[in-house]
Short mmCIF file of the C-alpha atoms (twelve columns), coordinates in Angstrom:
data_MODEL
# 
_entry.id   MODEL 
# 
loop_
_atom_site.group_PDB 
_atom_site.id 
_atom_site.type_symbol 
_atom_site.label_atom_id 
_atom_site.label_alt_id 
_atom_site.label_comp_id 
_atom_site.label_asym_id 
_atom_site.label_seq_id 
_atom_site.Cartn_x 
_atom_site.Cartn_y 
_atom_site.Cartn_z 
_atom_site.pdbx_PDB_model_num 
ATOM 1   C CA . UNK A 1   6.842  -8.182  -24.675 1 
ATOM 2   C CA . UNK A 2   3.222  -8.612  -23.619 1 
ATOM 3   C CA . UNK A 3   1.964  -8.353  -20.466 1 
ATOM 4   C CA . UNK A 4   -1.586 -7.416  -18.887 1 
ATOM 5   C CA . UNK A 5   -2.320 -4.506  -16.726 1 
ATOM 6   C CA . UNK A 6   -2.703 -6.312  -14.062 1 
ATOM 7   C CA . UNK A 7   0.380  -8.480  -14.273 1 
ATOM 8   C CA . UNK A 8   2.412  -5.039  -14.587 1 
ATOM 9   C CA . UNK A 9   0.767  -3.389  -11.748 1 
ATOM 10  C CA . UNK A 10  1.379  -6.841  -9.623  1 
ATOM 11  C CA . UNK A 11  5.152  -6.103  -10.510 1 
ATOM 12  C CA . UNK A 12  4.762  -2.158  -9.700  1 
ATOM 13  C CA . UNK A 13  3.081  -3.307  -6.310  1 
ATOM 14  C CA . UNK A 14  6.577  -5.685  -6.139  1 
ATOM 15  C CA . UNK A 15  8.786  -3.358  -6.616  1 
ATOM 16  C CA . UNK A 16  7.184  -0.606  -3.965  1 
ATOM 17  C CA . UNK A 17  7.664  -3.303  -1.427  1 
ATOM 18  C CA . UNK A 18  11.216 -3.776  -2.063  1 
ATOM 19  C CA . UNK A 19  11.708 0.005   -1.280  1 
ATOM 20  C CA . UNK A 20  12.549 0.416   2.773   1 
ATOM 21  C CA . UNK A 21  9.771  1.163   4.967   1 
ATOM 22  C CA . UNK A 22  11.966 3.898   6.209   1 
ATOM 23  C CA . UNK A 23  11.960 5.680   3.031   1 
ATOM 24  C CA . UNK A 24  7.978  5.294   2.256   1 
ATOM 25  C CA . UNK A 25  7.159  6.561   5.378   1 
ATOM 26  C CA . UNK A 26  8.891  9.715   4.436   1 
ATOM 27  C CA . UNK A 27  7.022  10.004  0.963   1 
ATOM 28  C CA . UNK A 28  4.114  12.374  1.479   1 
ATOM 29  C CA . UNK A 29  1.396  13.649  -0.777  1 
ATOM 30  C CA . UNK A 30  2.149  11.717  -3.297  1 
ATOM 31  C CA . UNK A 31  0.312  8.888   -5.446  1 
ATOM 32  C CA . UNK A 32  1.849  6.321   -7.776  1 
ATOM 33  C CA . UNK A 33  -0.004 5.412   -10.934 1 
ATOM 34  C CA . UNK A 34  0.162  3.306   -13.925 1 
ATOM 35  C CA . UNK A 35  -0.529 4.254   -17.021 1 
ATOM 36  C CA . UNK A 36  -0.372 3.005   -20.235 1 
ATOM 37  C CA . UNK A 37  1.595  5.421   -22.379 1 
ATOM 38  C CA . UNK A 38  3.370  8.690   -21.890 1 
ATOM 39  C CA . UNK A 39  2.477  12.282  -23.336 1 
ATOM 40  C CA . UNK A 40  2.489  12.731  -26.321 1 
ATOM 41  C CA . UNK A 41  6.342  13.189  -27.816 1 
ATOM 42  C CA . UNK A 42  7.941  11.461  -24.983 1 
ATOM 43  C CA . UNK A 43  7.484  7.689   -26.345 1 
ATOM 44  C CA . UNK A 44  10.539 6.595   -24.831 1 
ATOM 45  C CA . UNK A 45  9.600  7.931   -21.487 1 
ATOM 46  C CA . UNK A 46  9.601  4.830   -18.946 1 
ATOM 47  C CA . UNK A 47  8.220  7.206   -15.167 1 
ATOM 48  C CA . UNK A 48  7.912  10.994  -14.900 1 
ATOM 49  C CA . UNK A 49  7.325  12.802  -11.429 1 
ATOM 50  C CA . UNK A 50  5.267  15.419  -11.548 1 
ATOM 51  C CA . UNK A 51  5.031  18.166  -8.092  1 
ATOM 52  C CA . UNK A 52  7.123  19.393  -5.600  1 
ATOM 53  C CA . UNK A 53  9.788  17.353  -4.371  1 
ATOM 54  C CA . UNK A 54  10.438 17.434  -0.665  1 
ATOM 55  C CA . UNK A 55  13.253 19.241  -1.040  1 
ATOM 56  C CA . UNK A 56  10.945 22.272  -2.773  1 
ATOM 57  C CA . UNK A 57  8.564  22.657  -0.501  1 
ATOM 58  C CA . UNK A 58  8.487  25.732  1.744   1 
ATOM 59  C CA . UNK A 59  6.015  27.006  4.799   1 
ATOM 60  C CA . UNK A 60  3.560  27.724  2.416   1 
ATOM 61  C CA . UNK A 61  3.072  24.486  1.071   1 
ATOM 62  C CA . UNK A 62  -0.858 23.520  2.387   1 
ATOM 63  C CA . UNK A 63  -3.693 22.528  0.069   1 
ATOM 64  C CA . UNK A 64  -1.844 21.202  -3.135  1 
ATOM 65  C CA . UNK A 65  -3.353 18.217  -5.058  1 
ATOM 66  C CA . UNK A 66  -0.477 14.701  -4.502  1 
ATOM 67  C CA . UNK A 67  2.467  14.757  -6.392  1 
ATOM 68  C CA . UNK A 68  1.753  12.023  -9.401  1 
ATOM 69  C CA . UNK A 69  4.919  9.352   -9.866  1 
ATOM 70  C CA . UNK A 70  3.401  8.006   -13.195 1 
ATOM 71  C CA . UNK A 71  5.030  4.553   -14.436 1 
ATOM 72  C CA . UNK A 72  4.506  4.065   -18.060 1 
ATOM 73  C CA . UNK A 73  3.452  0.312   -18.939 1 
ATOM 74  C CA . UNK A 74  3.883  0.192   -22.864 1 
ATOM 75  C CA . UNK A 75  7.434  1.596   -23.465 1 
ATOM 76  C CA . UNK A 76  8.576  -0.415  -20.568 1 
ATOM 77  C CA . UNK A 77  7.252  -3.352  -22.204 1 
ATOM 78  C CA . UNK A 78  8.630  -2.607  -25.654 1 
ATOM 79  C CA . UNK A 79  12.299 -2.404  -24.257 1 
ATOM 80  C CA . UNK A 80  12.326 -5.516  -22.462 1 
ATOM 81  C CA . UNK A 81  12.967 -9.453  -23.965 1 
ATOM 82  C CA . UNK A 82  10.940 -11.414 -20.998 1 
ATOM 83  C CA . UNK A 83  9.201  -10.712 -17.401 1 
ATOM 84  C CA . UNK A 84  12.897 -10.541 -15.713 1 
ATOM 85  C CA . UNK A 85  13.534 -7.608  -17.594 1 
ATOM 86  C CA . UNK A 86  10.366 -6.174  -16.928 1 
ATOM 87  C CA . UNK A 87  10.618 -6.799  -12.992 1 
ATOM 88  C CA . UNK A 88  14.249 -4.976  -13.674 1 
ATOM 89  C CA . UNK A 89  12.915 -1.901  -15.425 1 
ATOM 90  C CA . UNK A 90  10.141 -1.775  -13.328 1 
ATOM 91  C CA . UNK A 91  12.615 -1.649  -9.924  1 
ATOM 92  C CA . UNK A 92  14.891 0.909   -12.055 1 
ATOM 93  C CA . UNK A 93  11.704 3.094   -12.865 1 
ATOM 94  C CA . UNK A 94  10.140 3.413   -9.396  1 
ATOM 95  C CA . UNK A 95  13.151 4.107   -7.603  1 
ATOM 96  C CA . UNK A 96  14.336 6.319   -10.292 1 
ATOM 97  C CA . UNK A 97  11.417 8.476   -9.454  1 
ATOM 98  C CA . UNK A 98  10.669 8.353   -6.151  1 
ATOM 99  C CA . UNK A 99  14.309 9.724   -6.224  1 
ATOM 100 C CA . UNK A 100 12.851 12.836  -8.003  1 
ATOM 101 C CA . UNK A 101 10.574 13.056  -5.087  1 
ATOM 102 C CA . UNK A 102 13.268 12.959  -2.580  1 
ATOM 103 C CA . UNK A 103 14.979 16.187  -4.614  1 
ATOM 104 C CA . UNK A 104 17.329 13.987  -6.760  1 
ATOM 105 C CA . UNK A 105 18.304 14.857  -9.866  1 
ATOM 106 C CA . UNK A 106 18.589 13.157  -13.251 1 
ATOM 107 C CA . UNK A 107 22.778 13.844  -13.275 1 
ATOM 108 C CA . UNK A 108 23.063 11.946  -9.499  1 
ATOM 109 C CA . UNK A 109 20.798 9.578   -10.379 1 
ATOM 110 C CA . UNK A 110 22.919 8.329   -13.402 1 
ATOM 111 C CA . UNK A 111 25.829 8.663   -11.417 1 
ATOM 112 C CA . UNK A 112 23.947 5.940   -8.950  1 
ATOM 113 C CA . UNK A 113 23.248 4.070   -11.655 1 
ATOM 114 C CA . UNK A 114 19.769 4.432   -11.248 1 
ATOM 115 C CA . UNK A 115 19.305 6.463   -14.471 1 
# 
């Protein structure tokens, strides 16, 4: 599947405002990026969170660069068929890791089917 940058963003930017209000206003310090492919020996890696999820953080958590939710454009494009399945994956992807950022794990994510 091919799709520009800014197409994919325009679908990232979708699927943020399908998550609830409620729920964003409770994200903090954290940024959500896209980027084109993943580190190196994780090709099949769709989103990776990278911080301290809320559920980590302690009194002495002051002065820390954002958390980075990092959606990964090119395998998400290589594993879908048309744009539905990219607006699908996309959905799946954010969610799945703004989960992280909320404390939830890989294990109850699956079990959501979120995984």
């Amino acid at each position: 599947m091919k799709m520009s940058k800014e197409r994919f963003e325009e679908l990232v930017g979708d699927a943020l405002d399908e998550v609830p209000e409620e729920l964003l206003d409770l994200m903090d310090n954290v940024v959500i990026l896209v980027v084109d492919d993943p580190p190196a020996g994780e090709p099949d890696l769709l989103g990776l969170y990278e911080g301290f999820s809320l559920t980590e953080r302690g009194w002495d958590y002051s002065g820390v660069l954002p958390d980075r939710i990092s959606i990964y454009r090119n395998p998400i494009l290589a594993i879908c068929d048309d744009e539905d399945d990219v607006v699908d994956e996309v959905a799946i992807t954010v969610v799945h890791e703004i989960a992280h950022h909320f404390g939830i794990d890989d294990r109850r994510l699956h079990a959501l089917g979120w995984g």
